[in-house]
Coordinates of C-alpha atoms and ligand atoms in Angstrom, one line a residue:
M118 CA -15.1 15.6 -25.0
S119 CA -16.7 11.6 -24.0
S120 CA -14.8 8.4 -24.3
T121 CA -15.5 4.8 -23.1
I122 CA -12.7 2.8 -22.4
S123 CA -13.6 -1.0 -22.3
V124 CA -12.0 -3.9 -20.1
N125 CA -12.1 -7.0 -21.8
L126 CA -12.1 -10.0 -19.1
P127 CA -13.2 -13.4 -19.9
L128 CA -16.3 -12.9 -17.5
S129 CA -16.9 -9.8 -16.4
S130 CA -16.0 -7.2 -19.0
Y131 CA -17.0 -3.7 -18.2
E132 CA -16.7 0.2 -19.7
I133 CA -15.1 3.2 -17.6
A134 CA -17.1 5.9 -19.0
I135 CA -15.1 9.4 -19.3
A136 CA -17.5 12.3 -19.8
P137 CA -17.8 15.5 -18.4
G138 CA -21.2 16.5 -16.4
S139 CA -21.9 12.6 -16.3
L140 CA -22.8 12.1 -12.4
D141 CA -26.1 13.8 -13.3
N142 CA -26.9 10.6 -15.7
L143 CA -25.8 8.0 -13.5
G144 CA -29.0 6.8 -13.2
D145 CA -29.2 6.3 -17.3
Y146 CA -26.1 4.8 -16.8
M147 CA -27.1 2.1 -14.7
N148 CA -30.6 1.5 -16.2
R149 CA -28.2 0.6 -19.4
L150 CA -27.1 -2.0 -17.5
Q151 CA -30.5 -3.4 -16.1
L152 CA -29.0 -3.6 -12.6
G153 CA -31.6 -4.1 -10.1
K154 CA -33.4 -1.1 -8.5
K155 CA -32.0 -1.4 -4.9
V156 CA -28.4 0.8 -4.6
L157 CA -26.8 1.3 -1.4
L158 CA -24.4 4.4 -1.9
V159 CA -21.7 4.6 -0.1
S160 CA -19.1 7.8 0.1
N161 CA -17.6 10.4 2.7
P162 CA -18.9 13.5 4.1
T163 CA -16.2 15.4 2.3
V164 CA -17.3 14.3 -1.2
F165 CA -21.2 13.6 -0.2
K166 CA -21.0 17.5 0.4
H167 CA -20.3 18.2 -3.1
Y168 CA -22.0 15.5 -5.3
G169 CA -24.3 13.6 -2.8
E170 CA -27.6 15.3 -4.0
R171 CA -26.7 15.1 -7.6
V172 CA -26.0 11.6 -7.8
L173 CA -29.4 10.8 -5.4
S174 CA -31.2 12.6 -7.7
S175 CA -29.9 11.4 -10.4
L176 CA -30.8 7.8 -9.3
K177 CA -34.1 8.3 -7.8
A178 CA -34.9 10.2 -11.3
S179 CA -33.9 6.9 -13.0
G180 CA -36.2 4.7 -10.2
F181 CA -34.0 3.3 -8.2
D182 CA -34.5 3.0 -4.4
V183 CA -31.4 4.2 -2.7
C184 CA -30.1 4.1 1.0
S185 CA -26.7 5.4 1.8
C186 CA -23.7 4.8 3.9
I187 CA -21.8 7.9 4.9
L188 CA -18.3 6.7 6.3
P189 CA -15.7 9.3 7.8
D190 CA -13.1 10.3 5.7
G191 CA -9.5 9.1 5.5
E192 CA -7.0 6.5 4.9
Q193 CA -7.4 5.2 9.0
Y194 CA -10.8 4.1 8.2
K195 CA -10.2 1.8 5.4
N196 CA -10.6 -1.0 8.0
L197 CA -12.9 -3.9 9.1
D198 CA -14.6 -1.7 10.9
S199 CA -15.8 0.7 8.0
I200 CA -17.0 -2.7 6.3
Q201 CA -19.1 -3.7 9.4
K202 CA -20.9 0.0 8.8
I203 CA -21.6 -1.0 4.7
Y204 CA -22.8 -4.6 5.9
G205 CA -25.5 -2.9 8.7
T206 CA -27.0 -0.1 6.7
A207 CA -27.4 -3.2 4.0
L208 CA -28.6 -5.2 6.7
E209 CA -31.1 -2.6 7.4
N210 CA -32.5 -1.9 3.9
R211 CA -32.4 -5.1 2.9
V212 CA -29.8 -5.4 0.0
E213 CA -30.1 -8.2 -2.0
R214 CA -28.0 -10.1 -4.6
S215 CA -29.6 -8.5 -7.3
S216 CA -28.6 -4.6 -5.5
T217 CA -25.6 -2.8 -6.5
M218 CA -23.8 -1.0 -4.5
I219 CA -22.2 2.4 -5.6
A220 CA -18.8 4.0 -4.5
L221 CA -18.7 7.4 -4.8
G222 CA -15.2 8.8 -3.5
G223 CA -11.5 8.5 -3.9
G224 CA -9.5 5.4 -3.7
V225 CA -10.4 4.8 0.1
I226 CA -14.2 4.5 -0.7
G227 CA -13.9 2.8 -3.9
D228 CA -11.6 -0.1 -2.2
M229 CA -13.9 -0.9 0.6
T230 CA -17.4 -0.8 -1.6
G231 CA -15.6 -2.9 -3.6
F232 CA -14.9 -5.2 -0.5
A233 CA -18.3 -5.0 0.9
A234 CA -19.6 -5.7 -2.4
A235 CA -17.1 -9.2 -3.0
T236 CA -18.6 -10.2 0.7
W237 CA -22.1 -9.4 1.0
L238 CA -24.3 -12.2 -0.1
R239 CA -21.5 -13.5 -1.4
G240 CA -20.7 -11.0 -3.7
I241 CA -23.2 -8.4 -5.9
N242 CA -22.8 -6.0 -8.3
F243 CA -20.8 -2.8 -7.6
V244 CA -20.5 0.5 -9.9
Q245 CA -17.4 3.0 -9.6
V246 CA -17.5 6.6 -9.2
P247 CA -14.2 7.9 -8.7
T248 CA -14.1 11.1 -7.4
S249 CA -10.2 11.5 -7.3
L250 CA -7.4 12.0 -9.9
L251 CA -6.0 8.6 -8.3
A252 CA -9.1 6.7 -8.4
M253 CA -9.8 7.6 -11.7
V254 CA -6.7 6.5 -12.9
D255 CA -6.2 3.6 -10.7
A256 CA -8.2 2.3 -7.7
S257 CA -11.5 2.6 -9.7
V258 CA -10.4 0.2 -12.3
G259 CA -9.2 -3.7 -12.5
G260 CA -11.3 -4.8 -9.5
K261 CA -8.9 -4.9 -6.4
T262 CA -10.9 -4.0 -3.2
G263 CA -9.8 -4.6 0.0
V264 CA -9.2 -2.9 3.4
N265 CA -5.8 -2.2 5.8
H266 CA -4.8 -4.7 8.6
P267 CA -3.1 -2.8 11.3
Q268 CA 0.0 -4.6 10.5
G269 CA -0.3 -3.8 6.7
K270 CA -1.2 -2.1 3.6
N271 CA -4.4 -3.5 1.7
L272 CA -3.8 -7.4 3.3
I273 CA -7.3 -8.2 3.5
G274 CA -9.0 -8.2 0.2
A275 CA -10.8 -9.7 -2.7
F276 CA -10.8 -9.4 -7.2
H277 CA -14.4 -7.9 -7.8
Q278 CA -15.0 -6.1 -10.9
P279 CA -16.9 -3.5 -10.9
R280 CA -20.2 -3.3 -13.7
L281 CA -19.3 0.0 -14.4
V282 CA -16.7 3.0 -13.9
L283 CA -18.3 6.4 -14.5
I284 CA -15.2 9.2 -14.2
D285 CA -16.6 12.7 -14.5
P286 CA -13.8 15.0 -14.6
E287 CA -15.8 18.0 -13.5
V288 CA -15.7 17.2 -10.0
L289 CA -12.1 17.3 -10.2
K290 CA -12.3 21.1 -9.7
T291 CA -13.1 20.8 -5.4
L292 CA -10.1 18.3 -5.4
P293 CA -7.5 19.4 -2.9
E294 CA -4.3 20.0 -5.2
R295 CA -2.4 17.4 -2.9
E296 CA -4.9 15.2 -3.9
L297 CA -4.7 16.0 -7.5
R298 CA -0.7 15.3 -6.9
A299 CA -0.6 12.1 -5.3
G300 CA -3.3 10.6 -8.6
M301 CA -0.3 12.3 -10.7
A302 CA 1.9 9.6 -9.0
E303 CA 0.1 7.3 -10.6
V304 CA 0.0 8.9 -14.1
I305 CA 3.7 9.3 -13.9
K306 CA 3.8 5.5 -13.2
Y307 CA 1.9 4.6 -16.3
G308 CA 4.7 6.6 -18.3
V309 CA 7.3 4.7 -16.6
I310 CA 6.0 1.1 -17.1
W311 CA 3.6 1.2 -20.0
D312 CA 3.5 4.2 -22.5
A313 CA 6.3 6.5 -23.2
D314 CA 4.1 8.8 -25.3
L315 CA 2.3 9.7 -21.9
F316 CA 5.6 10.3 -20.2
A317 CA 6.5 12.8 -23.2
K318 CA 3.3 14.2 -23.2
M319 CA 3.9 15.4 -19.6
E320 CA 7.6 16.4 -19.8
N321 CA 6.4 18.8 -22.5
C322 CA 3.8 20.2 -20.3
L323 CA 4.1 23.2 -18.2
R324 CA 2.7 22.0 -15.4
L325 CA 1.4 19.2 -13.8
D326 CA 0.3 20.5 -10.2
Q327 CA -2.5 23.1 -11.2
M328 CA -6.5 21.7 -11.7
E329 CA -7.1 24.9 -14.1
Y330 CA -4.0 24.6 -16.2
L331 CA -4.8 21.2 -16.5
M332 CA -8.5 21.3 -17.6
A333 CA -7.5 24.4 -19.8
P334 CA -8.8 23.5 -23.7
V335 CA -5.6 22.7 -26.0
S336 CA -5.6 25.4 -28.7
G337 CA -7.6 23.5 -31.8
G338 CA -10.6 22.6 -29.5
E339 CA -9.0 19.4 -29.0
N340 CA -8.9 17.4 -25.4
S341 CA -7.5 19.2 -22.6
L342 CA -4.4 17.9 -21.1
I343 CA -6.4 16.2 -17.9
D344 CA -8.8 14.5 -20.7
Y345 CA -5.5 13.2 -22.3
I346 CA -4.0 12.2 -19.3
L347 CA -7.5 10.0 -18.1
I348 CA -8.3 8.7 -21.5
R349 CA -4.2 7.3 -21.5
S350 CA -3.8 6.2 -17.9
C351 CA -7.4 4.1 -17.8
Q352 CA -6.4 2.7 -21.6
A353 CA -3.1 1.8 -19.8
K354 CA -4.5 0.0 -16.9
A355 CA -7.5 -1.7 -18.8
D356 CA -4.7 -3.1 -21.4
V357 CA -2.8 -4.4 -18.4
V358 CA -5.9 -6.0 -16.5
S359 CA -7.5 -7.6 -19.7
K360 CA -4.1 -9.3 -20.5
D361 CA -4.0 -10.7 -16.6
E362 CA -6.7 -10.1 -14.5
K363 CA -5.6 -11.8 -11.2
E364 CA -1.9 -11.0 -11.4
A365 CA -0.5 -14.0 -12.4
G366 CA 2.1 -12.0 -13.4
L367 CA 2.1 -9.0 -15.9
R368 CA -0.2 -6.9 -13.5
A369 CA 2.2 -7.0 -11.1
I370 CA 4.0 -4.0 -13.3
L371 CA 1.4 -1.7 -11.8
N372 CA 2.7 -2.3 -8.4
Y373 CA 5.8 -0.1 -9.7
G374 CA 6.7 1.9 -7.0
H375 CA 4.7 0.3 -4.3
T376 CA 6.8 -2.4 -2.7
I377 CA 8.3 0.9 -1.2
A378 CA 5.2 2.9 -0.6
H379 CA 3.4 0.5 1.1
A380 CA 5.8 0.3 3.9
V381 CA 6.5 3.8 4.2
E382 CA 2.4 4.5 4.6
S383 CA 2.3 1.9 7.1
L384 CA 5.2 3.0 9.1
T385 CA 4.2 6.2 8.9
G386 CA 0.5 5.1 10.6
Y387 CA -1.3 6.0 6.8
S388 CA -0.8 10.1 8.4
V389 CA 2.3 11.3 7.1
V390 CA 2.4 11.2 3.2
N391 CA -0.8 10.0 1.5
H392 CA -0.8 6.8 -1.1
G393 CA 0.3 9.3 -4.2
E394 CA 3.0 10.7 -2.5
A395 CA 4.6 7.4 -1.0
V396 CA 4.2 5.9 -4.5
A397 CA 6.5 8.9 -5.9
I398 CA 8.9 7.8 -3.3
G399 CA 8.8 4.5 -3.6
M400 CA 9.2 5.5 -7.4
V401 CA 12.4 7.4 -6.8
A402 CA 13.7 4.2 -4.9
A403 CA 13.1 2.1 -7.4
G404 CA 14.5 4.0 -10.3
E405 CA 17.6 4.4 -8.0
I406 CA 17.9 0.6 -7.5
A407 CA 17.7 0.2 -11.1
A408 CA 20.4 2.4 -12.1
K409 CA 22.6 0.7 -9.4
L410 CA 21.9 -2.5 -10.9
G411 CA 22.8 -1.4 -14.2
M412 CA 19.2 -1.7 -15.5
W413 CA 18.6 1.5 -16.1
Q414 CA 20.1 4.4 -17.3
S415 CA 21.0 7.5 -15.0
S416 CA 19.8 9.7 -17.5
E417 CA 16.3 8.2 -17.7
V418 CA 16.0 8.1 -14.1
Q419 CA 16.6 12.0 -13.7
R420 CA 13.9 12.2 -16.3
Q421 CA 11.8 10.3 -14.1
N422 CA 12.7 12.3 -10.8
I423 CA 12.4 15.6 -12.3
L424 CA 8.8 14.5 -13.4
I425 CA 8.1 13.9 -10.0
E426 CA 9.5 16.8 -8.8
K427 CA 7.8 19.1 -11.7
A428 CA 4.2 17.3 -9.9
G429 CA 4.9 18.7 -6.8
L430 CA 5.4 15.3 -5.2
P431 CA 8.4 13.9 -2.7
T432 CA 11.4 12.2 -4.0
K433 CA 12.9 12.0 -0.2
L434 CA 11.6 9.9 2.5
P435 CA 9.8 11.5 5.6
A436 CA 11.9 12.8 8.2
G437 CA 12.5 10.1 11.6
L438 CA 12.0 6.9 9.3
D439 CA 14.4 3.9 10.2
I440 CA 15.8 2.0 7.5
A441 CA 15.8 -1.3 9.3
E442 CA 12.3 -0.4 9.9
I443 CA 11.2 -0.3 6.3
I444 CA 13.3 -3.1 5.1
E445 CA 11.9 -5.4 7.8
S446 CA 8.3 -4.0 6.9
L447 CA 8.5 -4.9 3.1
Q448 CA 8.9 -8.5 4.5
L449 CA 5.4 -8.3 5.1
D450 CA 4.1 -6.9 1.6
K451 CA 1.8 -9.3 -0.6
K452 CA 4.5 -8.9 -3.1
V453 CA 6.8 -11.0 -1.4
K454 CA 7.5 -14.6 -2.5
A455 CA 9.4 -17.2 -0.8
G456 CA 10.9 -14.6 1.7
K457 CA 12.3 -12.6 -1.3
V458 CA 10.9 -9.0 -1.9
R459 CA 9.7 -8.7 -5.4
F460 CA 10.9 -5.2 -6.9
I461 CA 9.4 -3.7 -10.6
L462 CA 12.1 -2.1 -12.3
P463 CA 12.5 0.1 -15.0
T464 CA 14.9 -0.8 -17.9
Q465 CA 13.8 2.2 -20.2
I466 CA 10.8 4.4 -20.4
G467 CA 7.9 2.9 -21.6
A468 CA 8.9 -0.5 -20.2
V469 CA 10.2 -2.8 -17.0
T470 CA 10.8 -5.9 -15.6
I471 CA 9.8 -7.8 -12.5
T472 CA 12.8 -9.1 -10.2
D473 CA 13.1 -10.9 -6.5
E474 CA 16.9 -10.7 -6.8
V475 CA 17.6 -7.2 -5.4
P476 CA 20.2 -7.4 -2.9
S477 CA 19.3 -5.9 0.7
E478 CA 22.2 -3.5 0.9
V479 CA 21.4 -1.8 -2.4
I480 CA 18.1 -1.2 -1.2
R481 CA 19.6 -0.1 2.5
E482 CA 21.9 2.7 0.3
V483 CA 19.0 4.1 -1.8
L484 CA 17.2 4.1 1.3
Q485 CA 20.3 5.8 2.7
E486 CA 20.7 8.6 -0.1
M487 CA 16.9 9.4 -0.2
T488 CA 17.0 10.5 4.1
Ligands
NAD569 P1 -8.8 9.1 -0.8 O1 -9.6 8.2 -0.8 O2 -8.6 9.2 0.8 O3 -9.2 10.6 -1.6 C1 -8.4 11.2 -0.9 C2 -8.7 13.0 -0.7 O4 -9.8 13.5 -1.7 C3 -9.9 12.4 0.5 O5 -10.0 13.4 1.5 C4 -11.2 12.9 0.0 O6 -12.3 12.6 0.6 C5 -11.3 13.6 -1.0 N1 -11.9 14.1 -2.2 C6 -12.1 12.8 -3.5 N2 -12.7 13.3 -4.4 C7 -12.6 14.5 -3.9 C8 -13.4 15.7 -4.8 N3 -13.6 15.4 -6.0 N4 -13.6 17.0 -4.4 C9 -12.8 17.1 -3.0 N5 -12.6 16.1 -2.2 C10 -12.3 14.6 -2.9 O7 -7.3 9.0 -1.4 P2 -7.2 8.1 -2.6 O8 -6.1 8.8 -3.3 O9 -8.2 8.6 -3.8 O10 -7.0 6.8 -2.8 C11 -6.1 6.4 -2.4 C12 -6.9 4.5 -2.0 O11 -6.5 4.4 -2.8 C13 -5.2 3.9 -1.1 O12 -5.8 3.0 -0.1 C14 -4.9 2.8 -2.0 O13 -4.6 1.6 -1.5 C15 -6.2 2.9 -3.0 N6 -5.8 2.1 -4.7 C16 -6.5 1.3 -4.4 C17 -6.3 1.3 -5.9 C18 -6.5 -0.5 -6.6 O14 -6.2 -0.7 -7.6 N7 -7.5 -1.0 -5.9 C19 -5.2 1.7 -6.7 C20 -4.7 2.4 -6.4 C21 -4.5 3.0 -5.1
LIG570 N1 -2.7 -0.7 -8.4 C1 -2.6 -1.8 -8.8 C2 -3.4 -2.9 -9.4 O1 -4.8 -2.6 -9.9 O2 -2.9 -3.8 -9.6

């Protein structure tokens, strides 16, 4: 199975190529884009150990002059110190305007590499080679790049579109199951906000938490479930980003579940729950808020929550979190406008609305029920 999805933008359109084994052809893909010959590969030790040599060989065989920067693994390193390390490698190796930075890793590496590329020499090319499910279906597409501030998630950043997103689904074989589940949270998000068929497909499948099951060929030689999930999710993201690149309106729907997720991640020091788990908790909260406000049928909220559980994701707040602190932390969210917290709330499976009229008492009540 090979698929190509276009992200159509006024000035910076690009393709998402989904192809098994494509890691070995990265150099060819890059040559087709006629990118300069110097590249800086950014990764972490976990991912580099599995795939670094294959990527380096492909790039070298295609005539690229490669240097690399291996950053420590973890959300706690998604900060300006890591960006300084990328700049240091760029400086030492004379990375120029015509050069390209390549992100080989999950969303943390992708967001940081994109931010370094957006700011180095006021912006150079970058290519996303996402290796986690979450990065494949969400973080690598759409050009949001950045790092965390000690007081808030992704507060420092820039829009900078990649020139290419190259997805090799086979690398998911080494992804830890917890990370697979985290990615599934964003897939469920697309089902709720945009694609009711994707939601139904996930409801009808036996398991969502095991790679062997997801990768098994479907009878009749059709795409495996993971192929379907990658294609539909990337298409959903490409559709939304193509309509609203800089989040003037519609794109905000991609933040479904993220308002409370960011507060939970930040208050737990990015170490208790991962991003996808926090999004799952945030979607449960947003669903319950929508139901309490009479905007979404309780039966559909239940369907969402059952799917979240089926993916092995949490539906309750981590123990020990103070609800008043969560509500206070919501004020730091990027989505706050004139002091009002913005929520994305479902109205039916496949459709959402954006509102900043959620009373704090409702948020408090829902969070209380989730302890
Ligand atoms: P991550 O980058 O920390 O990766 C999760 C873990 O999986 C890491 O330990 C990583 O080393 C490991 N890993 C990745 N691929 C692997 C593979 N193939 N085999 C073995 N191990 C592998 O986390 P993530 O969930 O990929 O991304 C989360 C980040 O993405 C957050 O910082 C979030 O803010 C960001 N994000 C950005 C956007 C965006 O639009 N830019 C969207 C969603 C999330
Ligand atoms: N992940 C949210 C966005 O890309 O807009």
